[in-house]
Amino acid sequence: MNTSILYKKIVLFGVSALLFSSCSDLLNTEPITDEISPPQNEQLLANAAEAELAMKSCNASFGIEYWQFDYFFLGDAGSDVAYAGGDGDDFFQIDEYRTIATDYVVARDWNWLNDFVKRCNLVINYVNNVPDLPQARKDEMIGEASLIRALTRFQAVQTWGDFPLVNETVTSINNENFDQIYPSIYPARKPVAEVYAAIIADCEVALAKAPTSNSSASSKFRASKGAANALLAKVYATMPNPDWAKCIQYSNAVINGGYSLMPVFDNLFDNLHEGNAESIWEVNGEGQGSTVNSWCTNVFLGNNWKKFNTPSHNLSLELDAKRRLTTIKKFPTTFADPYWTTYTQFPNPWKMRATDGSQNFYIFRLADIILLKAEALAHTGDLSGAMALVNQIRTRVLIANVAPANSQDDAINKILKERFLELAFEGQRWFDLKREGKSIEILSQQTYLVYNPTTQTSILTPMPYINNLGVNDLIWPVPQSSLDNNPNLTQNPGY
């Protein structure tokens, strides 16, 4: 390597702190120290207690901004489910399809997802050598950490496309190991196909080693074999050149895996049925000061300051009666919105209701996977089978069967519409539309109601930013701060 690098000791442990300095005007400079602290090959998890803490850190990822806020903001405000609400241009950029590389939400999500991978790497790389931990527990932990890493990379590859694949846990750098460790510190982005291959490999580890979920609520709060099947179904539907047969295979594994639809839609979100029969993988809010303090509700619900993810007019007009009562709640506020101008009946997302840190939310639930299987059936020519699954979801909320599909495209549109109504405010819509190549077609049709005082009527009017969305906007820019710090990263087209 011709570029010379002066550096001091590097320690990446847990949340990972990286101290690294370079000097581009010095060539062929030897490291200023050969100290190793700790040695790169040292067993980092000394005992079962440390291993459990490392596993706890993996699960604590779900209490951090990406999963508590940004996942839902991108999935819903980035789509026709919600308007940005709130304030701050970095959020409006995402909502209005004008995101730039210096957007701090983009930067923090890139950093968080890479950090979540590092947390999982620590468990995967070191738990097998913990002396006082039973092998069965070691296997469980490797399976759980592998699935969390797979889910993390799945979110990343959908958001940025090519993404770094770092599997090593870096604890130190010295003169002897620099060339070996360098790619893990300054990783290049790997092609989408390689990222998906890594995701599938981790899911397969989880199928072999993760715990099996059962009827107990607590089993739904962990990465499990059932969750691995659900993620694989999503992966095979989303990857380039989708494998719809595999999607059906893994969807069936979920559908036949002991889960069932909750009879009452509102029971999914009333905070009285946590870890229910429909839940496949659920984040368990444990209250303030806990491993997962679910503060997300306070960002989306309330009238003490302007909240995020204001329900869209499109959603409000389309929802059936039962799902509307569960999905949107109107009450007086001290603020209004460019698209909802009333203070007395301002809409709020209502699927998250607990404001004490105990809110649960779903990574996967059965209705999601049933509708995903419907997509796969539509893509493989079974239009009537696809519509039967859509009707299964509609029956729960007592609405009429959907009309038979007259083409594959008609079937896909009907399924996406049902997902729009069923999964609103669960962070799914942006990714659903991308998966089906429908983002520009559908999001360019967003409207809102404008009141005409002369006629005393409200008119559906196109959103002012719908023409901003182009192909390049379907993936985010790599953060400029990351590009500045890592010479091996490249930017996405259009940024």
Short mmCIF file of C-alpha atoms in Angstrom, two decimals:
data_model
loop_
_atom_site.label_atom_id
_atom_site.label_comp_id
_atom_site.label_asym_id
_atom_site.label_seq_id
_atom_site.Cartn_x
_atom_site.Cartn_y
_atom_site.Cartn_z
CA MET A 1 0.00 0.00 0.00
CA ASN A 2 1.53 3.33 -1.10
CA THR A 3 -0.63 5.61 1.02
CA SER A 4 0.95 6.10 4.41
CA ILE A 5 -1.05 6.09 7.54
CA LEU A 6 -0.14 7.26 11.00
CA TYR A 7 -2.38 5.72 13.53
CA LYS A 8 -2.87 5.09 17.16
CA LYS A 9 -4.60 2.28 18.97
CA ILE A 10 -8.06 1.37 17.72
CA VAL A 11 -10.70 -0.17 19.88
CA LEU A 12 -14.03 -1.24 18.43
CA PHE A 13 -16.13 -2.94 21.11
CA GLY A 14 -19.91 -2.95 21.55
CA VAL A 15 -21.05 0.40 20.19
CA SER A 16 -17.55 0.59 18.60
CA ALA A 17 -15.37 3.64 18.94
CA LEU A 18 -12.95 4.17 16.10
CA LEU A 19 -9.93 6.40 16.56
CA PHE A 20 -7.92 6.57 13.41
CA SER A 21 -5.81 9.40 11.98
CA SER A 22 -4.20 9.61 8.56
CA CYS A 23 -1.73 11.88 6.90
CA SER A 24 -1.81 11.89 3.13
CA ASP A 25 1.40 13.90 2.70
CA LEU A 26 3.59 11.26 4.34
CA LEU A 27 4.64 8.25 2.32
CA ASN A 28 6.00 4.90 3.46
CA THR A 29 5.60 5.81 7.12
CA GLU A 30 5.76 3.02 9.67
CA PRO A 31 3.15 2.89 12.44
CA ILE A 32 4.05 4.86 15.50
CA THR A 33 3.30 1.87 17.73
CA ASP A 34 3.18 -1.90 17.58
CA GLU A 35 1.03 -2.06 20.71
CA ILE A 36 -1.98 -4.36 20.53
CA SER A 37 -4.76 -3.69 23.00
CA PRO A 38 -6.31 -6.21 23.17
CA PRO A 39 -4.74 -8.55 20.65
CA GLN A 40 -6.85 -8.88 17.51
CA ASN A 41 -7.29 -12.63 18.08
CA GLU A 42 -8.11 -12.40 21.78
CA GLN A 43 -11.35 -13.98 23.02
CA LEU A 44 -13.42 -10.88 23.77
CA LEU A 45 -16.28 -12.56 25.64
CA ALA A 46 -14.72 -14.02 28.74
CA ASN A 47 -17.77 -15.61 30.34
CA ALA A 48 -21.49 -16.22 30.03
CA ALA A 49 -22.39 -12.89 31.63
CA GLU A 50 -20.40 -10.97 29.02
CA ALA A 51 -21.93 -13.05 26.25
CA GLU A 52 -25.44 -12.27 27.48
CA LEU A 53 -24.58 -8.56 27.62
CA ALA A 54 -23.37 -8.74 24.03
CA MET A 55 -26.63 -10.43 23.00
CA LYS A 56 -28.56 -7.80 24.95
CA SER A 57 -26.74 -5.12 22.96
CA CYS A 58 -27.96 -6.72 19.71
CA ASN A 59 -31.55 -6.59 20.92
CA ALA A 60 -31.06 -3.05 22.23
CA SER A 61 -30.72 -1.99 18.58
CA PHE A 62 -34.52 -1.97 18.44
CA GLY A 63 -34.63 0.82 21.02
CA ILE A 64 -32.49 3.17 18.93
CA GLU A 65 -33.55 5.89 16.50
CA TYR A 66 -33.52 3.78 13.36
CA TRP A 67 -36.14 1.32 14.57
CA GLN A 68 -37.98 3.68 16.90
CA PHE A 69 -38.43 6.51 14.43
CA ASP A 70 -36.65 6.55 11.07
CA TYR A 71 -37.89 3.16 9.83
CA PHE A 72 -41.48 4.32 10.27
CA PHE A 73 -40.79 7.76 8.86
CA LEU A 74 -39.25 6.42 5.66
CA GLY A 75 -41.81 3.64 5.30
CA ASP A 76 -44.83 5.88 5.87
CA ALA A 77 -43.99 9.56 5.36
CA GLY A 78 -41.85 8.56 2.39
CA SER A 79 -45.01 7.13 0.86
CA ASP A 80 -48.69 7.99 0.52
CA VAL A 81 -49.51 6.79 4.03
CA ALA A 82 -48.44 9.99 5.77
CA TYR A 83 -47.15 13.53 5.45
CA ALA A 84 -43.94 14.44 7.25
CA GLY A 85 -45.66 16.41 10.00
CA GLY A 86 -43.13 17.54 12.59
CA ASP A 87 -40.46 19.99 11.52
CA GLY A 88 -36.92 20.09 10.21
CA ASP A 89 -35.82 20.25 6.59
CA ASP A 90 -33.94 16.94 6.84
CA PHE A 91 -37.28 15.20 7.36
CA PHE A 92 -39.08 17.27 4.74
CA GLN A 93 -36.38 16.28 2.24
CA ILE A 94 -37.30 12.61 2.69
CA ASP A 95 -41.03 13.27 2.57
CA GLU A 96 -40.71 15.45 -0.55
CA TYR A 97 -38.22 13.27 -2.47
CA ARG A 98 -35.37 15.77 -2.45
CA THR A 99 -32.96 14.01 -0.10
CA ILE A 100 -29.33 15.10 -0.28
CA ALA A 101 -26.09 13.52 0.93
CA THR A 102 -25.75 15.91 3.88
CA ASP A 103 -29.16 15.01 5.32
CA TYR A 104 -28.45 14.07 8.91
CA VAL A 105 -31.18 11.40 9.01
CA VAL A 106 -29.44 9.63 6.13
CA ALA A 107 -26.11 9.85 7.99
CA ARG A 108 -27.42 8.58 11.29
CA ASP A 109 -29.22 5.64 9.70
CA TRP A 110 -26.11 4.61 7.73
CA ASN A 111 -24.10 4.79 10.96
CA TRP A 112 -26.68 2.98 13.06
CA LEU A 113 -27.17 0.10 10.64
CA ASN A 114 -23.42 -0.41 10.38
CA ASP A 115 -23.22 -0.30 14.16
CA PHE A 116 -25.99 -2.90 14.53
CA VAL A 117 -23.99 -5.23 12.28
CA LYS A 118 -20.93 -4.79 14.51
CA ARG A 119 -22.95 -5.68 17.60
CA CYS A 120 -24.07 -8.90 15.94
CA ASN A 121 -20.54 -9.67 14.74
CA LEU A 122 -19.30 -9.67 18.32
CA VAL A 123 -21.74 -12.41 19.29
CA ILE A 124 -21.35 -14.43 16.10
CA ASN A 125 -17.53 -14.34 16.19
CA TYR A 126 -16.88 -14.97 19.87
CA VAL A 127 -19.76 -16.66 21.67
CA ASN A 128 -18.73 -20.18 20.63
CA ASN A 129 -15.55 -19.92 22.73
CA VAL A 130 -17.23 -18.73 25.93
CA PRO A 131 -16.21 -21.40 28.48
CA ASP A 132 -19.17 -21.38 30.89
CA LEU A 133 -22.04 -21.13 28.40
CA PRO A 134 -23.99 -24.27 27.38
CA GLN A 135 -23.69 -25.13 23.70
CA ALA A 136 -27.45 -24.94 23.25
CA ARG A 137 -27.43 -21.33 24.43
CA LYS A 138 -24.42 -20.54 22.23
CA ASP A 139 -26.31 -21.84 19.21
CA GLU A 140 -29.40 -19.82 20.11
CA MET A 141 -27.38 -16.65 20.42
CA ILE A 142 -25.58 -17.21 17.12
CA GLY A 143 -28.94 -17.86 15.46
CA GLU A 144 -30.55 -14.75 16.95
CA ALA A 145 -27.59 -12.48 16.19
CA SER A 146 -27.41 -13.84 12.65
CA LEU A 147 -31.07 -13.01 12.05
CA ILE A 148 -30.73 -9.50 13.48
CA ARG A 149 -27.71 -8.97 11.23
CA ALA A 150 -29.69 -10.28 8.25
CA LEU A 151 -32.61 -7.95 9.01
CA THR A 152 -30.22 -5.02 9.41
CA ARG A 153 -28.58 -5.68 6.06
CA PHE A 154 -31.97 -6.18 4.42
CA GLN A 155 -33.00 -2.70 5.52
CA ALA A 156 -29.68 -1.31 4.33
CA VAL A 157 -29.68 -2.91 0.87
CA GLN A 158 -33.24 -1.71 0.25
CA THR A 159 -32.28 1.81 1.30
CA TRP A 160 -28.85 2.27 -0.32
CA GLY A 161 -28.38 -0.62 -2.73
CA ASP A 162 -24.71 -1.68 -2.57
CA PHE A 163 -23.65 -1.84 1.09
CA PRO A 164 -20.52 -2.78 3.04
CA LEU A 165 -20.25 -6.35 4.32
CA VAL A 166 -18.09 -6.31 7.44
CA ASN A 167 -18.03 -9.56 9.40
CA GLU A 168 -14.86 -9.06 11.42
CA THR A 169 -14.73 -7.63 14.92
CA VAL A 170 -11.85 -5.15 14.97
CA THR A 171 -10.21 -4.63 18.34
CA SER A 172 -6.81 -3.23 17.39
CA ILE A 173 -4.45 -2.36 14.59
CA ASN A 174 -0.70 -2.72 14.51
CA ASN A 175 2.00 -2.86 11.89
CA GLU A 176 1.60 -6.57 11.29
CA ASN A 177 -2.16 -6.82 10.88
CA PHE A 178 -2.89 -3.51 9.16
CA ASP A 179 -3.39 -4.92 5.66
CA GLN A 180 -5.70 -7.61 7.01
CA ILE A 181 -7.82 -5.23 9.10
CA TYR A 182 -7.95 -2.27 6.71
CA PRO A 183 -10.98 -3.54 4.67
CA SER A 184 -13.01 -3.84 7.85
CA ILE A 185 -12.23 -0.27 8.90
CA TYR A 186 -12.60 1.36 5.51
CA PRO A 187 -14.93 -1.08 3.75
CA ALA A 188 -16.04 -0.71 0.17
CA ARG A 189 -19.68 -1.19 -0.74
CA LYS A 190 -20.47 -4.68 -1.97
CA PRO A 191 -22.83 -5.32 -4.89
CA VAL A 192 -26.50 -5.85 -4.11
CA ALA A 193 -26.30 -9.52 -5.13
CA GLU A 194 -23.51 -10.17 -2.60
CA VAL A 195 -25.45 -8.42 0.14
CA TYR A 196 -28.52 -10.55 -0.54
CA ALA A 197 -26.38 -13.70 -0.54
CA ALA A 198 -25.05 -12.73 2.90
CA ILE A 199 -28.58 -12.05 4.15
CA ILE A 200 -29.80 -15.45 2.96
CA ALA A 201 -26.79 -17.18 4.54
CA ASP A 202 -27.51 -15.53 7.89
CA CYS A 203 -31.18 -16.49 7.66
CA GLU A 204 -30.18 -20.10 7.04
CA VAL A 205 -28.01 -20.02 10.17
CA ALA A 206 -31.02 -18.69 12.06
CA LEU A 207 -33.23 -21.49 10.71
CA ALA A 208 -30.73 -23.99 12.07
CA LYS A 209 -29.92 -22.36 15.41
CA ALA A 210 -32.43 -19.69 16.47
CA PRO A 211 -35.12 -20.65 18.98
CA THR A 212 -38.53 -21.83 17.82
CA SER A 213 -41.37 -19.45 18.62
CA ASN A 214 -44.36 -20.94 20.40
CA SER A 215 -47.61 -19.77 21.94
CA SER A 216 -45.85 -17.84 24.72
CA ALA A 217 -45.71 -14.08 24.21
CA SER A 218 -42.02 -13.86 25.11
CA SER A 219 -41.05 -16.16 22.24
CA LYS A 220 -42.37 -13.54 19.78
CA PHE A 221 -40.00 -10.95 21.25
CA ARG A 222 -36.92 -12.82 20.00
CA ALA A 223 -35.41 -13.56 16.63
CA SER A 224 -36.77 -17.04 15.90
CA LYS A 225 -37.04 -19.68 13.20
CA GLY A 226 -40.48 -18.35 12.30
CA ALA A 227 -39.05 -14.85 11.91
CA ALA A 228 -36.27 -16.29 9.72
CA ASN A 229 -38.89 -17.84 7.44
CA ALA A 230 -40.72 -14.50 7.24
CA LEU A 231 -37.54 -12.61 6.41
CA LEU A 232 -36.57 -15.14 3.75
CA ALA A 233 -39.99 -14.75 2.14
CA LYS A 234 -39.44 -10.97 2.02
CA VAL A 235 -35.88 -11.35 0.75
CA TYR A 236 -36.78 -13.66 -2.12
CA ALA A 237 -39.60 -11.29 -3.12
CA THR A 238 -37.42 -8.18 -2.97
CA MET A 239 -34.05 -9.19 -4.37
CA PRO A 240 -33.22 -8.52 -8.03
CA ASN A 241 -34.85 -11.21 -10.18
CA PRO A 242 -37.20 -12.32 -7.38
CA ASP A 243 -37.60 -16.02 -6.73
CA TRP A 244 -41.35 -16.21 -6.30
CA ALA A 245 -41.34 -19.98 -5.76
CA LYS A 246 -39.00 -19.50 -2.79
CA CYS A 247 -41.17 -16.67 -1.53
CA ILE A 248 -44.17 -19.02 -1.58
CA GLN A 249 -42.11 -21.76 0.11
CA TYR A 250 -41.08 -19.57 3.03
CA SER A 251 -44.45 -17.84 3.25
CA ASN A 252 -46.04 -21.27 3.59
CA ALA A 253 -43.57 -22.15 6.32
CA VAL A 254 -44.85 -19.13 8.25
CA ILE A 255 -48.53 -19.65 7.44
CA ASN A 256 -48.31 -23.30 8.54
CA GLY A 257 -46.07 -22.50 11.48
CA GLY A 258 -48.69 -22.16 14.21
CA TYR A 259 -49.60 -18.50 13.73
CA SER A 260 -53.16 -17.28 13.19
CA LEU A 261 -54.92 -14.00 12.42
CA MET A 262 -56.29 -12.16 15.42
CA PRO A 263 -60.11 -12.16 15.15
CA VAL A 264 -60.36 -8.47 16.10
CA PHE A 265 -58.13 -6.07 14.18
CA ASP A 266 -57.86 -3.52 17.00
CA ASN A 267 -56.54 -6.17 19.39
CA LEU A 268 -53.30 -6.11 17.42
CA PHE A 269 -52.64 -2.59 18.68
CA ASP A 270 -54.52 -2.09 21.95
CA ASN A 271 -51.48 -3.00 24.10
CA LEU A 272 -53.50 -5.74 25.79
CA HIS A 273 -52.48 -8.54 23.42
CA GLU A 274 -48.71 -8.39 23.20
CA GLY A 275 -47.02 -11.43 21.69
CA ASN A 276 -50.34 -12.52 20.22
CA ALA A 277 -51.13 -15.38 17.84
CA GLU A 278 -50.57 -13.22 14.75
CA SER A 279 -47.23 -11.86 15.89
CA ILE A 280 -44.15 -13.41 14.27
CA TRP A 281 -41.42 -11.03 15.44
CA GLU A 282 -42.33 -8.19 17.76
CA VAL A 283 -40.24 -5.52 19.45
CA ASN A 284 -41.10 -5.51 23.14
CA GLY A 285 -41.09 -2.07 24.71
CA GLU A 286 -39.99 -2.59 28.29
CA GLY A 287 -40.45 0.92 29.65
CA GLN A 288 -38.25 3.88 30.31
CA GLY A 289 -34.71 3.07 31.37
CA SER A 290 -34.89 -0.47 29.96
CA THR A 291 -33.07 -2.26 27.13
CA VAL A 292 -35.82 -1.23 24.71
CA ASN A 293 -37.44 2.00 25.81
CA SER A 294 -40.08 2.46 23.13
CA TRP A 295 -40.17 6.23 22.98
CA CYS A 296 -41.51 6.08 19.40
CA THR A 297 -45.13 6.80 20.33
CA ASN A 298 -44.24 10.25 21.65
CA VAL A 299 -42.81 11.22 18.26
CA PHE A 300 -45.98 10.26 16.39
CA LEU A 301 -48.83 10.86 18.83
CA GLY A 302 -49.89 13.77 21.02
CA ASN A 303 -50.83 17.44 21.02
CA ASN A 304 -48.05 19.03 23.08
CA TRP A 305 -45.86 19.69 20.01
CA LYS A 306 -46.16 19.02 16.31
CA LYS A 307 -45.78 15.30 15.66
CA PHE A 308 -44.45 13.28 12.73
CA ASN A 309 -46.24 10.98 10.25
CA THR A 310 -49.47 12.90 9.93
CA PRO A 311 -52.02 10.58 8.25
CA SER A 312 -52.56 11.41 4.59
CA HIS A 313 -55.88 12.30 3.00
CA ASN A 314 -55.37 9.36 0.65
CA LEU A 315 -55.26 6.97 3.59
CA SER A 316 -58.08 8.63 5.50
CA LEU A 317 -60.41 8.47 2.50
CA GLU A 318 -59.61 4.85 1.63
CA LEU A 319 -59.70 3.14 5.03
CA ASP A 320 -62.66 0.96 5.86
CA ALA A 321 -64.53 1.66 9.08
CA LYS A 322 -62.87 -0.91 11.35
CA ARG A 323 -59.32 -0.24 10.25
CA ARG A 324 -59.90 3.53 10.35
CA LEU A 325 -60.84 3.36 14.04
CA THR A 326 -57.60 1.50 14.77
CA THR A 327 -55.30 3.40 12.42
CA ILE A 328 -56.23 7.09 12.80
CA LYS A 329 -57.48 9.04 15.79
CA LYS A 330 -58.49 12.70 15.68
CA PHE A 331 -58.34 15.04 18.64
CA PRO A 332 -57.69 18.75 19.31
CA THR A 333 -54.15 20.06 18.98
CA THR A 334 -52.22 23.29 19.39
CA PHE A 335 -50.90 23.05 15.83
CA ALA A 336 -52.10 22.51 12.28
CA ASP A 337 -50.49 21.30 9.07
CA PRO A 338 -50.34 22.55 5.48
CA TYR A 339 -52.52 19.58 4.53
CA TRP A 340 -54.77 19.42 7.61
CA THR A 341 -55.72 22.93 8.66
CA THR A 342 -58.09 22.14 11.53
CA TYR A 343 -56.99 22.38 15.15
CA THR A 344 -60.10 20.76 16.56
CA GLN A 345 -59.99 17.41 14.76
CA PHE A 346 -56.36 16.85 13.82
CA PRO A 347 -55.50 13.27 12.75
CA ASN A 348 -52.88 11.17 14.50
CA PRO A 349 -51.54 7.70 13.73
CA TRP A 350 -53.15 5.41 16.28
CA LYS A 351 -51.42 2.04 16.03
CA MET A 352 -48.93 3.17 18.67
CA ARG A 353 -50.65 4.36 21.83
CA ALA A 354 -48.44 3.73 24.89
CA THR A 355 -46.41 6.79 25.88
CA ASP A 356 -44.55 5.28 28.84
CA GLY A 357 -41.88 3.40 26.87
CA SER A 358 -43.83 0.13 26.84
CA GLN A 359 -45.10 0.31 23.24
CA ASN A 360 -44.64 -2.88 21.20
CA PHE A 361 -44.47 -2.96 17.41
CA TYR A 362 -44.19 -5.65 14.78
CA ILE A 363 -41.28 -6.53 12.58
CA PHE A 364 -43.44 -9.24 10.98
CA ARG A 365 -47.03 -10.36 11.53
CA LEU A 366 -49.06 -12.99 9.76
CA ALA A 367 -51.27 -10.67 7.68
CA ASP A 368 -48.12 -9.19 6.12
CA ILE A 369 -46.88 -12.63 5.05
CA ILE A 370 -50.30 -13.76 3.78
CA LEU A 371 -50.42 -10.72 1.51
CA LEU A 372 -46.81 -11.28 0.49
CA LYS A 373 -47.74 -14.80 -0.59
CA ALA A 374 -50.61 -13.27 -2.56
CA GLU A 375 -48.04 -11.19 -4.45
CA ALA A 376 -46.02 -14.30 -5.21
CA LEU A 377 -49.10 -16.17 -6.44
CA ALA A 378 -50.00 -13.26 -8.69
CA HIS A 379 -46.51 -13.27 -10.16
CA THR A 380 -46.73 -17.00 -10.83
CA GLY A 381 -50.11 -16.79 -12.56
CA ASP A 382 -52.49 -17.89 -9.78
CA LEU A 383 -54.65 -14.78 -9.74
CA SER A 384 -57.65 -16.43 -8.08
CA GLY A 385 -55.44 -17.85 -5.33
CA ALA A 386 -53.93 -14.41 -4.79
CA MET A 387 -57.35 -12.77 -4.47
CA ALA A 388 -58.50 -15.49 -2.06
CA LEU A 389 -55.67 -14.49 0.30
CA VAL A 390 -56.59 -10.82 -0.02
CA ASN A 391 -60.17 -11.70 0.86
CA GLN A 392 -58.98 -13.62 3.91
CA ILE A 393 -57.57 -10.34 5.24
CA ARG A 394 -60.66 -8.37 4.27
CA THR A 395 -63.01 -10.84 5.99
CA ARG A 396 -61.53 -10.01 9.37
CA VAL A 397 -62.62 -6.38 9.05
CA LEU A 398 -66.03 -7.30 7.63
CA ILE A 399 -65.69 -5.83 4.17
CA ALA A 400 -66.74 -7.35 0.85
CA ASN A 401 -64.47 -9.54 -1.23
CA VAL A 402 -62.30 -7.78 -3.74
CA ALA A 403 -63.35 -8.10 -7.37
CA PRO A 404 -61.59 -10.87 -9.34
CA ALA A 405 -58.32 -9.77 -10.89
CA ASN A 406 -58.41 -9.51 -14.69
CA SER A 407 -54.63 -9.41 -15.15
CA GLN A 408 -51.41 -9.84 -13.23
CA ASP A 409 -51.00 -6.07 -12.95
CA ASP A 410 -54.56 -5.71 -11.69
CA ALA A 411 -53.89 -8.38 -9.07
CA ILE A 412 -50.69 -6.67 -7.90
CA ASN A 413 -52.48 -3.32 -7.63
CA LYS A 414 -55.26 -4.90 -5.57
CA ILE A 415 -52.72 -6.56 -3.25
CA LEU A 416 -50.75 -3.34 -2.81
CA LYS A 417 -53.98 -1.52 -2.02
CA GLU A 418 -54.81 -4.09 0.66
CA ARG A 419 -51.31 -3.80 2.12
CA PHE A 420 -51.76 -0.01 2.14
CA LEU A 421 -54.89 -0.35 4.27
CA GLU A 422 -53.79 -3.25 6.46
CA LEU A 423 -50.21 -2.20 7.21
CA ALA A 424 -50.43 1.59 7.37
CA PHE A 425 -48.06 3.07 10.00
CA GLU A 426 -46.11 -0.18 10.25
CA GLY A 427 -43.22 1.07 8.11
CA GLN A 428 -44.02 -1.07 5.08
CA ARG A 429 -45.43 1.05 2.26
CA TRP A 430 -42.25 2.62 0.81
CA PHE A 431 -40.61 -0.79 0.62
CA ASP A 432 -43.75 -2.45 -0.79
CA LEU A 433 -43.96 -0.02 -3.69
CA LYS A 434 -40.25 -0.33 -4.42
CA ARG A 435 -40.49 -4.12 -4.42
CA GLU A 436 -43.18 -4.05 -7.07
CA GLY A 437 -41.66 -1.25 -9.15
CA LYS A 438 -44.72 0.91 -8.49
CA SER A 439 -43.21 3.79 -6.51
CA ILE A 440 -43.26 6.48 -9.18
CA GLU A 441 -46.55 5.32 -10.69
CA ILE A 442 -48.44 5.45 -7.38
CA LEU A 443 -46.66 8.16 -5.42
CA SER A 444 -46.97 10.61 -8.30
CA GLN A 445 -50.75 10.44 -7.76
CA GLN A 446 -50.75 11.74 -4.16
CA THR A 447 -53.37 14.37 -3.38
CA TYR A 448 -54.72 16.42 -0.50
CA LEU A 449 -57.95 18.28 0.15
CA VAL A 450 -58.00 22.02 -0.46
CA TYR A 451 -61.01 23.93 0.82
CA ASN A 452 -62.62 26.43 -1.55
CA PRO A 453 -64.43 29.07 0.54
CA THR A 454 -66.39 30.32 -2.46
CA THR A 455 -67.98 26.98 -3.24
CA GLN A 456 -67.63 25.75 0.35
CA THR A 457 -66.31 22.46 -0.94
CA SER A 458 -63.00 20.65 -0.68
CA ILE A 459 -61.16 19.60 -3.82
CA LEU A 460 -58.55 16.86 -4.14
CA THR A 461 -55.38 18.61 -5.29
CA PRO A 462 -52.03 17.08 -6.32
CA MET A 463 -49.32 17.27 -3.66
CA PRO A 464 -46.86 20.04 -4.55
CA TYR A 465 -43.83 17.73 -4.60
CA ILE A 466 -45.08 14.69 -6.52
CA ASN A 467 -42.97 15.50 -9.58
CA ASN A 468 -39.77 15.41 -7.52
CA LEU A 469 -39.67 11.62 -7.44
CA GLY A 470 -37.44 9.98 -10.01
CA VAL A 471 -35.60 6.68 -10.36
CA ASN A 472 -32.50 7.94 -8.53
CA ASP A 473 -34.63 8.92 -5.52
CA LEU A 474 -35.61 5.30 -4.88
CA ILE A 475 -32.31 4.75 -3.11
CA TRP A 476 -30.74 7.16 -0.66
CA PRO A 477 -27.40 8.87 -1.09
CA VAL A 478 -24.40 7.56 0.79
CA PRO A 479 -23.83 10.16 3.54
CA GLN A 480 -21.28 12.79 2.60
CA SER A 481 -19.65 12.46 6.02
CA SER A 482 -19.05 8.75 5.38
CA LEU A 483 -17.63 9.46 1.93
CA ASP A 484 -15.30 12.02 3.47
CA ASN A 485 -14.06 9.54 6.08
CA ASN A 486 -13.78 6.47 3.86
CA PRO A 487 -11.97 6.75 0.50
CA ASN A 488 -13.31 3.34 -0.56
CA LEU A 489 -16.98 4.36 -0.59
CA THR A 490 -18.73 5.48 -3.77
CA GLN A 491 -21.83 7.63 -4.19
CA ASN A 492 -25.13 6.51 -5.71
CA PRO A 493 -26.17 7.97 -9.10
CA GLY A 494 -27.86 11.34 -9.04
CA TYR A 495 -26.33 12.64 -5.80
#
